[in-house]
PDB file of N, CA and C in Angstrom:
ATOM      1  N   MET M  20     -28.387 -15.708  -3.137  1.00 57.00           N
ATOM      2  CA  MET M  20     -27.887 -15.191  -1.873  1.00 57.00           C
ATOM      3  C   MET M  20     -26.785 -14.159  -2.139  1.00 57.00           C
ATOM      4  N   ARG M  21     -26.872 -13.033  -1.498  1.00 69.00           N
ATOM      5  CA  ARG M  21     -25.900 -11.953  -1.678  1.00 69.00           C
ATOM      6  C   ARG M  21     -24.669 -12.196  -0.806  1.00 69.00           C
ATOM      7  N   LEU M  22     -23.486 -11.889  -1.355  1.00 79.00           N
ATOM      8  CA  LEU M  22     -22.247 -12.002  -0.592  1.00 79.00           C
ATOM      9  C   LEU M  22     -22.249 -10.986   0.544  1.00 79.00           C
ATOM     10  N   THR M  23     -21.607 -11.313   1.640  1.00 88.00           N
ATOM     11  CA  THR M  23     -21.501 -10.350   2.738  1.00 88.00           C
ATOM     12  C   THR M  23     -20.637  -9.178   2.284  1.00 88.00           C
ATOM     13  N   SER M  24     -20.819  -8.040   2.929  1.00 90.00           N
ATOM     14  CA  SER M  24     -20.005  -6.861   2.610  1.00 90.00           C
ATOM     15  C   SER M  24     -18.529  -7.147   2.840  1.00 90.00           C
ATOM     16  N   GLU M  25     -18.228  -7.835   3.926  1.00 93.00           N
ATOM     17  CA  GLU M  25     -16.834  -8.133   4.244  1.00 93.00           C
ATOM     18  C   GLU M  25     -16.183  -8.983   3.153  1.00 93.00           C
ATOM     19  N   PHE M  26     -16.865 -10.008   2.701  1.00 92.00           N
ATOM     20  CA  PHE M  26     -16.334 -10.875   1.656  1.00 92.00           C
ATOM     21  C   PHE M  26     -16.176 -10.108   0.348  1.00 92.00           C
ATOM     22  N   TRP M  27     -17.202  -9.316  -0.026  1.00 90.00           N
ATOM     23  CA  TRP M  27     -17.171  -8.573  -1.279  1.00 90.00           C
ATOM     24  C   TRP M  27     -16.042  -7.556  -1.289  1.00 90.00           C
ATOM     25  N   VAL M  28     -15.871  -6.801  -0.194  1.00 93.00           N
ATOM     26  CA  VAL M  28     -14.809  -5.798  -0.099  1.00 93.00           C
ATOM     27  C   VAL M  28     -13.437  -6.466  -0.148  1.00 93.00           C
ATOM     28  N   SER M  29     -13.278  -7.566   0.564  1.00 94.00           N
ATOM     29  CA  SER M  29     -12.009  -8.285   0.558  1.00 94.00           C
ATOM     30  C   SER M  29     -11.640  -8.737  -0.849  1.00 94.00           C
ATOM     31  N   ALA M  30     -12.606  -9.268  -1.577  1.00 92.00           N
ATOM     32  CA  ALA M  30     -12.359  -9.714  -2.951  1.00 92.00           C
ATOM     33  C   ALA M  30     -12.041  -8.527  -3.861  1.00 92.00           C
ATOM     34  N   LEU M  31     -12.742  -7.408  -3.684  1.00 91.00           N
ATOM     35  CA  LEU M  31     -12.489  -6.214  -4.495  1.00 91.00           C
ATOM     36  C   LEU M  31     -11.064  -5.704  -4.283  1.00 91.00           C
ATOM     37  N   VAL M  32     -10.649  -5.560  -3.039  1.00 94.00           N
ATOM     38  CA  VAL M  32      -9.310  -5.061  -2.726  1.00 94.00           C
ATOM     39  C   VAL M  32      -8.247  -5.989  -3.297  1.00 94.00           C
ATOM     40  N   ARG M  33      -8.437  -7.276  -3.121  1.00 94.00           N
ATOM     41  CA  ARG M  33      -7.471  -8.259  -3.650  1.00 94.00           C
ATOM     42  C   ARG M  33      -7.402  -8.179  -5.177  1.00 94.00           C
ATOM     43  N   ARG M  34      -8.551  -8.090  -5.825  1.00 90.00           N
ATOM     44  CA  ARG M  34      -8.585  -8.056  -7.296  1.00 90.00           C
ATOM     45  C   ARG M  34      -7.939  -6.780  -7.832  1.00 90.00           C
ATOM     46  N   ILE M  35      -8.256  -5.635  -7.236  1.00 91.00           N
ATOM     47  CA  ILE M  35      -7.691  -4.371  -7.702  1.00 91.00           C
ATOM     48  C   ILE M  35      -6.185  -4.336  -7.503  1.00 91.00           C
ATOM     49  N   ASN M  36      -5.721  -4.786  -6.344  1.00 92.00           N
ATOM     50  CA  ASN M  36      -4.280  -4.791  -6.093  1.00 92.00           C
ATOM     51  C   ASN M  36      -3.546  -5.738  -7.039  1.00 92.00           C
ATOM     52  N   GLY M  37      -4.233  -6.708  -7.588  1.00 87.00           N
ATOM     53  CA  GLY M  37      -3.626  -7.624  -8.548  1.00 87.00           C
ATOM     54  C   GLY M  37      -3.584  -7.085  -9.967  1.00 87.00           C
ATOM     55  N   THR M  38      -4.204  -5.922 -10.216  1.00 85.00           N
ATOM     56  CA  THR M  38      -4.243  -5.360 -11.568  1.00 85.00           C
ATOM     57  C   THR M  38      -3.202  -4.280 -11.791  1.00 85.00           C
ATOM     58  N   GLY M  39      -2.455  -3.920 -10.772  1.00 82.00           N
ATOM     59  CA  GLY M  39      -1.509  -2.823 -10.900  1.00 82.00           C
ATOM     60  C   GLY M  39      -2.034  -1.529 -10.311  1.00 82.00           C
ATOM     61  N   ALA M  40      -3.285  -1.500  -9.936  1.00 88.00           N
ATOM     62  CA  ALA M  40      -3.869  -0.359  -9.227  1.00 88.00           C
ATOM     63  C   ALA M  40      -3.646  -0.602  -7.735  1.00 88.00           C
ATOM     64  N   PHE M  41      -4.112   0.323  -6.910  1.00 93.00           N
ATOM     65  CA  PHE M  41      -3.963   0.173  -5.469  1.00 93.00           C
ATOM     66  C   PHE M  41      -5.302   0.400  -4.786  1.00 93.00           C
ATOM     67  N   ALA M  42      -5.657  -0.482  -3.885  1.00 94.00           N
ATOM     68  CA  ALA M  42      -6.878  -0.350  -3.095  1.00 94.00           C
ATOM     69  C   ALA M  42      -6.573  -0.673  -1.639  1.00 94.00           C
ATOM     70  N   ALA M  43      -7.201   0.072  -0.752  1.00 96.00           N
ATOM     71  CA  ALA M  43      -7.035  -0.164   0.681  1.00 96.00           C
ATOM     72  C   ALA M  43      -8.351   0.140   1.388  1.00 96.00           C
ATOM     73  N   LEU M  44      -8.554  -0.529   2.475  1.00 96.00           N
ATOM     74  CA  LEU M  44      -9.749  -0.338   3.289  1.00 96.00           C
ATOM     75  C   LEU M  44      -9.453   0.755   4.314  1.00 96.00           C
ATOM     76  N   SER M  45     -10.271   1.821   4.318  1.00 95.00           N
ATOM     77  CA  SER M  45     -10.043   2.887   5.301  1.00 95.00           C
ATOM     78  C   SER M  45     -11.107   2.921   6.387  1.00 95.00           C
ATOM     79  N   ASN M  46     -12.187   2.162   6.206  1.00 94.00           N
ATOM     80  CA  ASN M  46     -13.193   2.041   7.257  1.00 94.00           C
ATOM     81  C   ASN M  46     -13.876   0.689   7.121  1.00 94.00           C
ATOM     82  N   LYS M  47     -13.838  -0.078   8.201  1.00 94.00           N
ATOM     83  CA  LYS M  47     -14.469  -1.397   8.208  1.00 94.00           C
ATOM     84  C   LYS M  47     -15.842  -1.282   8.853  1.00 94.00           C
ATOM     85  N   GLY M  48     -16.845  -1.731   8.104  1.00 90.00           N
ATOM     86  CA  GLY M  48     -18.214  -1.656   8.595  1.00 90.00           C
ATOM     87  C   GLY M  48     -18.730  -2.993   9.074  1.00 90.00           C
ATOM     88  N   ALA M  49     -20.041  -3.132   9.088  1.00 86.00           N
ATOM     89  CA  ALA M  49     -20.682  -4.377   9.505  1.00 86.00           C
ATOM     90  C   ALA M  49     -20.354  -5.474   8.507  1.00 86.00           C
ATOM     91  N   SER M  50     -19.907  -6.598   9.003  1.00 85.00           N
ATOM     92  CA  SER M  50     -19.445  -7.665   8.112  1.00 85.00           C
ATOM     93  C   SER M  50     -20.546  -8.240   7.242  1.00 85.00           C
ATOM     94  N   GLU M  51     -21.758  -8.266   7.724  1.00 85.00           N
ATOM     95  CA  GLU M  51     -22.846  -8.890   6.969  1.00 85.00           C
ATOM     96  C   GLU M  51     -23.417  -7.991   5.882  1.00 85.00           C
ATOM     97  N   ALA M  52     -23.738  -6.747   6.214  1.00 78.00           N
ATOM     98  CA  ALA M  52     -24.496  -5.950   5.250  1.00 78.00           C
ATOM     99  C   ALA M  52     -24.202  -4.455   5.305  1.00 78.00           C
ATOM    100  N   GLY M  53     -23.019  -4.051   5.716  1.00 86.00           N
ATOM    101  CA  GLY M  53     -22.708  -2.628   5.739  1.00 86.00           C
ATOM    102  C   GLY M  53     -22.655  -2.047   4.341  1.00 86.00           C
ATOM    103  N   ALA M  54     -23.102  -0.797   4.186  1.00 91.00           N
ATOM    104  CA  ALA M  54     -23.043  -0.117   2.892  1.00 91.00           C
ATOM    105  C   ALA M  54     -21.584   0.119   2.519  1.00 91.00           C
ATOM    106  N   ILE M  55     -21.280   0.068   1.213  1.00 94.00           N
ATOM    107  CA  ILE M  55     -19.918   0.211   0.718  1.00 94.00           C
ATOM    108  C   ILE M  55     -19.810   1.500  -0.090  1.00 94.00           C
ATOM    109  N   PHE M  56     -18.796   2.302   0.228  1.00 96.00           N
ATOM    110  CA  PHE M  56     -18.494   3.527  -0.505  1.00 96.00           C
ATOM    111  C   PHE M  56     -17.090   3.413  -1.070  1.00 96.00           C
ATOM    112  N   ILE M  57     -16.877   4.016  -2.229  1.00 95.00           N
ATOM    113  CA  ILE M  57     -15.574   3.966  -2.881  1.00 95.00           C
ATOM    114  C   ILE M  57     -15.067   5.390  -3.068  1.00 95.00           C
ATOM    115  N   LYS M  58     -13.886   5.641  -2.522  1.00 97.00           N
ATOM    116  CA  LYS M  58     -13.202   6.931  -2.645  1.00 97.00           C
ATOM    117  C   LYS M  58     -12.090   6.723  -3.669  1.00 97.00           C
ATOM    118  N   PHE M  59     -12.212   7.387  -4.813  1.00 94.00           N
ATOM    119  CA  PHE M  59     -11.325   7.143  -5.946  1.00 94.00           C
ATOM    120  C   PHE M  59     -10.448   8.362  -6.194  1.00 94.00           C
ATOM    121  N   ARG M  60      -9.116   8.161  -6.133  1.00 93.00           N
ATOM    122  CA  ARG M  60      -8.171   9.258  -6.382  1.00 93.00           C
ATOM    123  C   ARG M  60      -7.835   9.316  -7.858  1.00 93.00           C
ATOM    124  N   ASN M  61      -8.054  10.480  -8.457  1.00 90.00           N
ATOM    125  CA  ASN M  61      -7.746  10.700  -9.863  1.00 90.00           C
ATOM    126  C   ASN M  61      -6.295  11.117 -10.041  1.00 90.00           C
ATOM    127  N   SER M  62      -5.777  11.014 -11.256  1.00 88.00           N
ATOM    128  CA  SER M  62      -4.380  11.342 -11.530  1.00 88.00           C
ATOM    129  C   SER M  62      -4.061  12.818 -11.302  1.00 88.00           C
ATOM    130  N   ASP M  63      -5.066  13.698 -11.352  1.00 91.00           N
ATOM    131  CA  ASP M  63      -4.823  15.129 -11.126  1.00 91.00           C
ATOM    132  C   ASP M  63      -4.919  15.523  -9.645  1.00 91.00           C
ATOM    133  N   GLY M  64      -5.099  14.541  -8.774  1.00 92.00           N
ATOM    134  CA  GLY M  64      -5.156  14.807  -7.335  1.00 92.00           C
ATOM    135  C   GLY M  64      -6.548  15.053  -6.801  1.00 92.00           C
ATOM    136  N   THR M  65      -7.547  15.112  -7.673  1.00 94.00           N
ATOM    137  CA  THR M  65      -8.928  15.251  -7.221  1.00 94.00           C
ATOM    138  C   THR M  65      -9.494  13.881  -6.886  1.00 94.00           C
ATOM    139  N   TYR M  66     -10.677  13.879  -6.299  1.00 95.00           N
ATOM    140  CA  TYR M  66     -11.293  12.625  -5.875  1.00 95.00           C
ATOM    141  C   TYR M  66     -12.709  12.506  -6.419  1.00 95.00           C
ATOM    142  N   ASP M  67     -13.121  11.278  -6.638  1.00 94.00           N
ATOM    143  CA  ASP M  67     -14.503  10.938  -6.959  1.00 94.00           C
ATOM    144  C   ASP M  67     -15.018  10.072  -5.824  1.00 94.00           C
ATOM    145  N   LEU M  68     -16.297  10.188  -5.540  1.00 96.00           N
ATOM    146  CA  LEU M  68     -16.918   9.382  -4.506  1.00 96.00           C
ATOM    147  C   LEU M  68     -18.071   8.599  -5.120  1.00 96.00           C
ATOM    148  N   PHE M  69     -18.105   7.314  -4.847  1.00 94.00           N
ATOM    149  CA  PHE M  69     -19.160   6.437  -5.334  1.00 94.00           C
ATOM    150  C   PHE M  69     -19.838   5.782  -4.144  1.00 94.00           C
ATOM    151  N   GLY M  70     -21.151   5.644  -4.242  1.00 93.00           N
ATOM    152  CA  GLY M  70     -21.922   4.998  -3.190  1.00 93.00           C
ATOM    153  C   GLY M  70     -22.813   3.930  -3.779  1.00 93.00           C
ATOM    154  N   PRO M  71     -23.507   3.203  -2.918  1.00 90.00           N
ATOM    155  CA  PRO M  71     -24.402   2.148  -3.400  1.00 90.00           C
ATOM    156  C   PRO M  71     -25.462   2.725  -4.338  1.00 90.00           C
ATOM    157  N   ALA M  72     -25.683   2.049  -5.442  1.00 85.00           N
ATOM    158  CA  ALA M  72     -26.714   2.477  -6.384  1.00 85.00           C
ATOM    159  C   ALA M  72     -28.092   2.208  -5.790  1.00 85.00           C
ATOM    160  N   PRO M  73     -29.074   3.027  -6.148  1.00 79.00           N
ATOM    161  CA  PRO M  73     -30.440   2.771  -5.683  1.00 79.00           C
ATOM    162  C   PRO M  73     -30.943   1.420  -6.198  1.00 79.00           C
ATOM    163  N   GLN M  74     -31.792   0.794  -5.446  1.00 64.00           N
ATOM    164  CA  GLN M  74     -32.315  -0.530  -5.818  1.00 64.00           C
ATOM    165  C   GLN M  74     -32.951  -0.555  -7.203  1.00 64.00           C
ATOM    166  N   MET M  75     -33.555   0.557  -7.628  1.00 55.00           N
ATOM    167  CA  MET M  75     -34.270   0.565  -8.904  1.00 55.00           C
ATOM    168  C   MET M  75     -33.358   0.431 -10.118  1.00 55.00           C
ATOM    169  N   VAL M  76     -32.041   0.615  -9.977  1.00 53.00           N
ATOM    170  CA  VAL M  76     -31.156   0.519 -11.140  1.00 53.00           C
ATOM    171  C   VAL M  76     -30.528  -0.862 -11.287  1.00 53.00           C
ATOM    172  N   TYR M  77     -30.815  -1.760 -10.383  1.00 51.00           N
ATOM    173  CA  TYR M  77     -30.216  -3.088 -10.455  1.00 51.00           C
ATOM    174  C   TYR M  77     -30.793  -3.895 -11.604  1.00 51.00           C
ATOM    175  N   ASP M  78     -29.947  -4.695 -12.192  1.00 53.00           N
ATOM    176  CA  ASP M  78     -30.330  -5.568 -13.295  1.00 53.00           C
ATOM    177  C   ASP M  78     -31.170  -6.713 -12.732  1.00 53.00           C
ATOM    178  N   GLU M  79     -32.367  -6.902 -13.267  1.00 56.00           N
ATOM    179  CA  GLU M  79     -33.244  -7.964 -12.767  1.00 56.00           C
ATOM    180  C   GLU M  79     -32.634  -9.345 -12.956  1.00 56.00           C
ATOM    181  N   ALA M  80     -31.767  -9.494 -13.950  1.00 58.00           N
ATOM    182  CA  ALA M  80     -31.115 -10.785 -14.180  1.00 58.00           C
ATOM    183  C   ALA M  80     -30.033 -11.060 -13.137  1.00 58.00           C
ATOM    184  N   LYS M  81     -29.514  -9.983 -12.504  1.00 54.00           N
ATOM    185  CA  LYS M  81     -28.463 -10.120 -11.489  1.00 54.00           C
ATOM    186  C   LYS M  81     -28.834  -9.289 -10.262  1.00 54.00           C
ATOM    187  N   PRO M  82     -29.889  -9.642  -9.568  1.00 49.00           N
ATOM    188  CA  PRO M  82     -30.369  -8.791  -8.466  1.00 49.00           C
ATOM    189  C   PRO M  82     -29.422  -8.712  -7.269  1.00 49.00           C
ATOM    190  N   ASP M  83     -28.497  -9.641  -7.152  1.00 57.00           N
ATOM    191  CA  ASP M  83     -27.590  -9.642  -5.999  1.00 57.00           C
ATOM    192  C   ASP M  83     -26.260  -8.959  -6.280  1.00 57.00           C
ATOM    193  N   GLU M  84     -26.021  -8.515  -7.503  1.00 71.00           N
ATOM    194  CA  GLU M  84     -24.760  -7.873  -7.856  1.00 71.00           C
ATOM    195  C   GLU M  84     -24.728  -6.450  -7.309  1.00 71.00           C
ATOM    196  N   ARG M  85     -23.654  -6.082  -6.657  1.00 80.00           N
ATOM    197  CA  ARG M  85     -23.526  -4.722  -6.125  1.00 80.00           C
ATOM    198  C   ARG M  85     -23.167  -3.779  -7.260  1.00 80.00           C
ATOM    199  N   GLN M  86     -23.756  -2.606  -7.248  1.00 85.00           N
ATOM    200  CA  GLN M  86     -23.466  -1.585  -8.234  1.00 85.00           C
ATOM    201  C   GLN M  86     -23.296  -0.252  -7.521  1.00 85.00           C
ATOM    202  N   PHE M  87     -22.543   0.637  -8.147  1.00 89.00           N
ATOM    203  CA  PHE M  87     -22.228   1.921  -7.538  1.00 89.00           C
ATOM    204  C   PHE M  87     -22.632   3.061  -8.456  1.00 89.00           C
ATOM    205  N   THR M  88     -22.938   4.178  -7.828  1.00 90.00           N
ATOM    206  CA  THR M  88     -23.334   5.368  -8.558  1.00 90.00           C
ATOM    207  C   THR M  88     -22.456   6.536  -8.101  1.00 90.00           C
ATOM    208  N   PRO M  89     -22.099   7.438  -9.009  1.00 92.00           N
ATOM    209  CA  PRO M  89     -21.272   8.589  -8.615  1.00 92.00           C
ATOM    210  C   PRO M  89     -22.024   9.531  -7.679  1.00 92.00           C
ATOM    211  N   LEU M  90     -21.348   9.961  -6.634  1.00 95.00           N
ATOM    212  CA  LEU M  90     -21.919  10.925  -5.693  1.00 95.00           C
ATOM    213  C   LEU M  90     -21.226  12.280  -5.807  1.00 95.00           C
ATOM    214  N   LYS M  91     -19.921  12.265  -6.061  1.00 96.00           N
ATOM    215  CA  LYS M  91     -19.116  13.485  -6.259  1.00 96.00           C
ATOM    216  C   LYS M  91     -18.081  13.174  -7.324  1.00 96.00           C
ATOM    217  N   SER M  92     -17.692  14.203  -8.062  1.00 94.00           N
ATOM    218  CA  SER M  92     -16.720  14.004  -9.130  1.00 94.00           C
ATOM    219  C   SER M  92     -15.699  15.134  -9.147  1.00 94.00           C
ATOM    220  N   SER M  93     -14.442  14.774  -9.296  1.00 95.00           N
ATOM    221  CA  SER M  93     -13.333  15.736  -9.429  1.00 95.00           C
ATOM    222  C   SER M  93     -13.382  16.826  -8.370  1.00 95.00           C
ATOM    223  N   THR M  94     -13.392  16.414  -7.128  1.00 96.00           N
ATOM    224  CA  THR M  94     -13.481  17.365  -6.021  1.00 96.00           C
ATOM    225  C   THR M  94     -12.294  17.183  -5.071  1.00 96.00           C
ATOM    226  N   ALA M  95     -12.135  18.106  -4.157  1.00 98.00           N
ATOM    227  CA  ALA M  95     -11.050  18.035  -3.179  1.00 98.00           C
ATOM    228  C   ALA M  95     -11.278  16.872  -2.214  1.00 98.00           C
ATOM    229  N   GLU M  96     -10.188  16.299  -1.745  1.00 97.00           N
ATOM    230  CA  GLU M  96     -10.296  15.185  -0.808  1.00 97.00           C
ATOM    231  C   GLU M  96     -11.061  15.580   0.443  1.00 97.00           C
ATOM    232  N   SER M  97     -10.878  16.812   0.902  1.00 97.00           N
ATOM    233  CA  SER M  97     -11.575  17.256   2.120  1.00 97.00           C
ATOM    234  C   SER M  97     -13.095  17.246   1.937  1.00 97.00           C
ATOM    235  N   ASP M  98     -13.577  17.555   0.729  1.00 97.00           N
ATOM    236  CA  ASP M  98     -15.022  17.512   0.462  1.00 97.00           C
ATOM    237  C   ASP M  98     -15.548  16.084   0.522  1.00 97.00           C
ATOM    238  N   VAL M  99     -14.788  15.163  -0.068  1.00 97.00           N
ATOM    239  CA  VAL M  99     -15.187  13.752  -0.046  1.00 97.00           C
ATOM    240  C   VAL M  99     -15.173  13.236   1.388  1.00 97.00           C
ATOM    241  N   ASP M 100     -14.112  13.573   2.129  1.00 97.00           N
ATOM    242  CA  ASP M 100     -14.014  13.124   3.522  1.00 97.00           C
ATOM    243  C   ASP M 100     -15.156  13.688   4.373  1.00 97.00           C
ATOM    244  N   ALA M 101     -15.543  14.933   4.123  1.00 97.00           N
ATOM    245  CA  ALA M 101     -16.648  15.530   4.875  1.00 97.00           C
ATOM    246  C   ALA M 101     -17.954  14.782   4.601  1.00 97.00           C
ATOM    247  N   ASP M 102     -18.189  14.430   3.344  1.00 97.00           N
ATOM    248  CA  ASP M 102     -19.388  13.656   3.008  1.00 97.00           C
ATOM    249  C   ASP M 102     -19.362  12.286   3.678  1.00 97.00           C
ATOM    250  N   LEU M 103     -18.202  11.646   3.687  1.00 97.00           N
ATOM    251  CA  LEU M 103     -18.101  10.332   4.311  1.00 97.00           C
ATOM    252  C   LEU M 103     -18.307  10.417   5.824  1.00 97.00           C
ATOM    253  N   GLU M 104     -17.820  11.481   6.452  1.00 95.00           N
ATOM    254  CA  GLU M 104     -18.038  11.664   7.895  1.00 95.00           C
ATOM    255  C   GLU M 104     -19.530  11.835   8.193  1.00 95.00           C
ATOM    256  N   LYS M 105     -20.242  12.557   7.333  1.00 95.00           N
ATOM    257  CA  LYS M 105     -21.692  12.692   7.502  1.00 95.00           C
ATOM    258  C   LYS M 105     -22.368  11.334   7.383  1.00 95.00           C
ATOM    259  N   GLN M 106     -21.932  10.544   6.414  1.00 93.00           N
ATOM    260  CA  GLN M 106     -22.489   9.200   6.244  1.00 93.00           C
ATOM    261  C   GLN M 106     -22.239   8.347   7.476  1.00 93.00           C
ATOM    262  N   LYS M 107     -21.025   8.450   8.048  1.00 92.00           N
ATOM    263  CA  LYS M 107     -20.687   7.661   9.247  1.00 92.00           C
ATOM    264  C   LYS M 107     -21.568   8.040  10.438  1.00 92.00           C
ATOM    265  N   ARG M 108     -21.930   9.320  10.546  1.00 92.00           N
ATOM    266  CA  ARG M 108     -22.817   9.733  11.636  1.00 92.00           C
ATOM    267  C   ARG M 108     -24.197   9.106  11.475  1.00 92.00           C
ATOM    268  N   TRP M 109     -24.606   8.919  10.247  1.00 87.00           N
ATOM    269  CA  TRP M 109     -25.912   8.334   9.949  1.00 87.00           C
ATOM    270  C   TRP M 109     -25.862   6.805   9.977  1.00 87.00           C
ATOM    271  N   ASP M 110     -24.745   6.225   9.515  1.00 88.00           N
ATOM    272  CA  ASP M 110     -24.590   4.772   9.416  1.00 88.00           C
ATOM    273  C   ASP M 110     -23.165   4.377   9.796  1.00 88.00           C
ATOM    274  N   ARG M 111     -22.969   3.961  11.027  1.00 88.00           N
ATOM    275  CA  ARG M 111     -21.629   3.612  11.511  1.00 88.00           C
ATOM    276  C   ARG M 111     -21.116   2.306  10.933  1.00 88.00           C
ATOM    277  N   ASP M 112     -21.970   1.567  10.240  1.00 90.00           N
ATOM    278  CA  ASP M 112     -21.585   0.259   9.713  1.00 90.00           C
ATOM    279  C   ASP M 112     -21.084   0.303   8.279  1.00 90.00           C
ATOM    280  N   LEU M 113     -20.754   1.476   7.759  1.00 94.00           N
ATOM    281  CA  LEU M 113     -20.351   1.538   6.360  1.00 94.00           C
ATOM    282  C   LEU M 113     -18.885   1.165   6.146  1.00 94.00           C
ATOM    283  N   TRP M 114     -18.600   0.740   4.937  1.00 96.00           N
ATOM    284  CA  TRP M 114     -17.251   0.380   4.496  1.00 96.00           C
ATOM    285  C   TRP M 114     -16.762   1.474   3.562  1.00 96.00           C
ATOM    286  N   ILE M 115     -15.471   1.813   3.647  1.00 97.00           N
ATOM    287  CA  ILE M 115     -14.869   2.759   2.705  1.00 97.00           C
ATOM    288  C   ILE M 115     -13.638   2.110   2.101  1.00 97.00           C
ATOM    289  N   VAL M 116     -13.668   1.984   0.777  1.00 96.00           N
ATOM    290  CA  VAL M 116     -12.526   1.450   0.032  1.00 96.00           C
ATOM    291  C   VAL M 116     -11.909   2.616  -0.730  1.00 96.00           C
ATOM    292  N   GLU M 117     -10.608   2.835  -0.535  1.00 96.00           N
ATOM    293  CA  GLU M 117      -9.906   3.891  -1.267  1.00 96.00           C
ATOM    294  C   GLU M 117      -9.127   3.248  -2.405  1.00 96.00           C
ATOM    295  N   ILE M 118      -9.258   3.832  -3.596  1.00 94.00           N
ATOM    296  CA  ILE M 118      -8.633   3.282  -4.801  1.00 94.00           C
ATOM    297  C   ILE M 118      -7.826   4.361  -5.507  1.00 94.00           C
ATOM    298  N   GLU M 119      -6.632   3.984  -5.969  1.00 92.00           N
ATOM    299  CA  GLU M 119      -5.824   4.825  -6.848  1.00 92.00           C
ATOM    300  C   GLU M 119      -5.541   4.011  -8.092  1.00 92.00           C
ATOM    301  N   ASP M 120      -5.904   4.554  -9.251  1.00 83.00           N
ATOM    302  CA  ASP M 120      -5.619   3.896 -10.523  1.00 83.00           C
ATOM    303  C   ASP M 120      -5.617   4.964 -11.596  1.00 83.00           C
ATOM    304  N   TYR M 121      -4.478   5.200 -12.179  1.00 77.00           N
ATOM    305  CA  TYR M 121      -4.343   6.280 -13.148  1.00 77.00           C
ATOM    306  C   TYR M 121      -4.450   5.798 -14.584  1.00 77.00           C
ATOM    307  N   ARG M 122      -4.884   4.572 -14.783  1.00 72.00           N
ATOM    308  CA  ARG M 122      -5.000   4.028 -16.135  1.00 72.00           C
ATOM    309  C   ARG M 122      -6.338   4.373 -16.775  1.00 72.00           C
ATOM    310  N   GLY M 123      -7.271   4.917 -16.020  1.00 64.00           N
ATOM    311  CA  GLY M 123      -8.558   5.327 -16.562  1.00 64.00           C
ATOM    312  C   GLY M 123      -9.518   4.183 -16.816  1.00 64.00           C
ATOM    313  N   GLU M 124      -9.356   3.083 -16.088  1.00 60.00           N
ATOM    314  CA  GLU M 124     -10.192   1.901 -16.292  1.00 60.00           C
ATOM    315  C   GLU M 124     -11.178   1.693 -15.157  1.00 60.00           C
ATOM    316  N   ARG M 125     -11.704   2.760 -14.622  1.00 60.00           N
ATOM    317  CA  ARG M 125     -12.565   2.694 -13.453  1.00 60.00           C
ATOM    318  C   ARG M 125     -13.738   1.723 -13.598  1.00 60.00           C
ATOM    319  N   GLY M 126     -14.402   1.737 -14.740  1.00 58.00           N
ATOM    320  CA  GLY M 126     -15.556   0.875 -14.944  1.00 58.00           C
ATOM    321  C   GLY M 126     -15.222  -0.603 -14.896  1.00 58.00           C
ATOM    322  N   GLU M 127     -13.965  -0.933 -15.090  1.00 67.00           N
ATOM    323  CA  GLU M 127     -13.557  -2.333 -15.007  1.00 67.00           C
ATOM    324  C   GLU M 127     -13.142  -2.725 -13.591  1.00 67.00           C
ATOM    325  N   LEU M 128     -12.966  -1.750 -12.722  1.00 70.00           N
ATOM    326  CA  LEU M 128     -12.530  -2.032 -11.355  1.00 70.00           C
ATOM    327  C   LEU M 128     -13.686  -2.409 -10.441  1.00 70.00           C
ATOM    328  N   PHE M 129     -14.814  -1.732 -10.599  1.00 71.00           N
ATOM    329  CA  PHE M 129     -15.990  -2.018  -9.786  1.00 71.00           C
ATOM    330  C   PHE M 129     -17.219  -1.695 -10.627  1.00 71.00           C
ATOM    331  N   PRO M 130     -18.353  -2.380 -10.373  1.00 68.00           N
ATOM    332  CA  PRO M 130     -19.535  -2.217 -11.228  1.00 68.00           C
ATOM    333  C   PRO M 130     -20.263  -0.888 -11.025  1.00 68.00           C
ATOM    334  N   LEU M 131     -20.343  -0.113 -12.096  1.00 71.00           N
ATOM    335  CA  LEU M 131     -21.074   1.156 -12.064  1.00 71.00           C
ATOM    336  C   LEU M 131     -22.484   0.931 -12.568  1.00 71.00           C
ATOM    337  N   ALA M 132     -23.428   1.606 -11.943  1.00 65.00           N
ATOM    338  CA  ALA M 132     -24.830   1.507 -12.381  1.00 65.00           C
ATOM    339  C   ALA M 132     -24.970   2.173 -13.736  1.00 65.00           C
ATOM    340  N   LYS M 133     -25.771   1.578 -14.577  1.00 63.00           N
ATOM    341  CA  LYS M 133     -26.044   2.140 -15.903  1.00 63.00           C
ATOM    342  C   LYS M 133     -27.034   3.291 -15.757  1.00 63.00           C
ATOM    343  N   ASP M 134     -26.879   4.305 -16.570  1.00 53.00           N
ATOM    344  CA  ASP M 134     -27.789   5.464 -16.520  1.00 53.00           C
ATOM    345  C   ASP M 134     -29.189   5.090 -16.943  1.00 53.00           C
TER     346      ASP M 134
END
């Protein structure tokens, strides 16, 4: 059974804030199954955007684990925000978690899909 989006996001924010990084929820979506996007602020002031990985990249041994794939990299915040606004028009139930962590440990903060 897959965790609800609300539970998963709550646990992610709590875990990240406990590591010395900072995470905050900027858009609350559907509690049961809203898509989750991650807006990541880099130390140089640019942003990366991550979205749900396609189903085909999920590990068959862990089919319920959420994974993320890069959508934008090292771009202006306004570009990331514009993409997220487009997503909201298409899916009003999405979640947006904003993260700041300058230690360079992104892969340990949330699960990235393997290439």
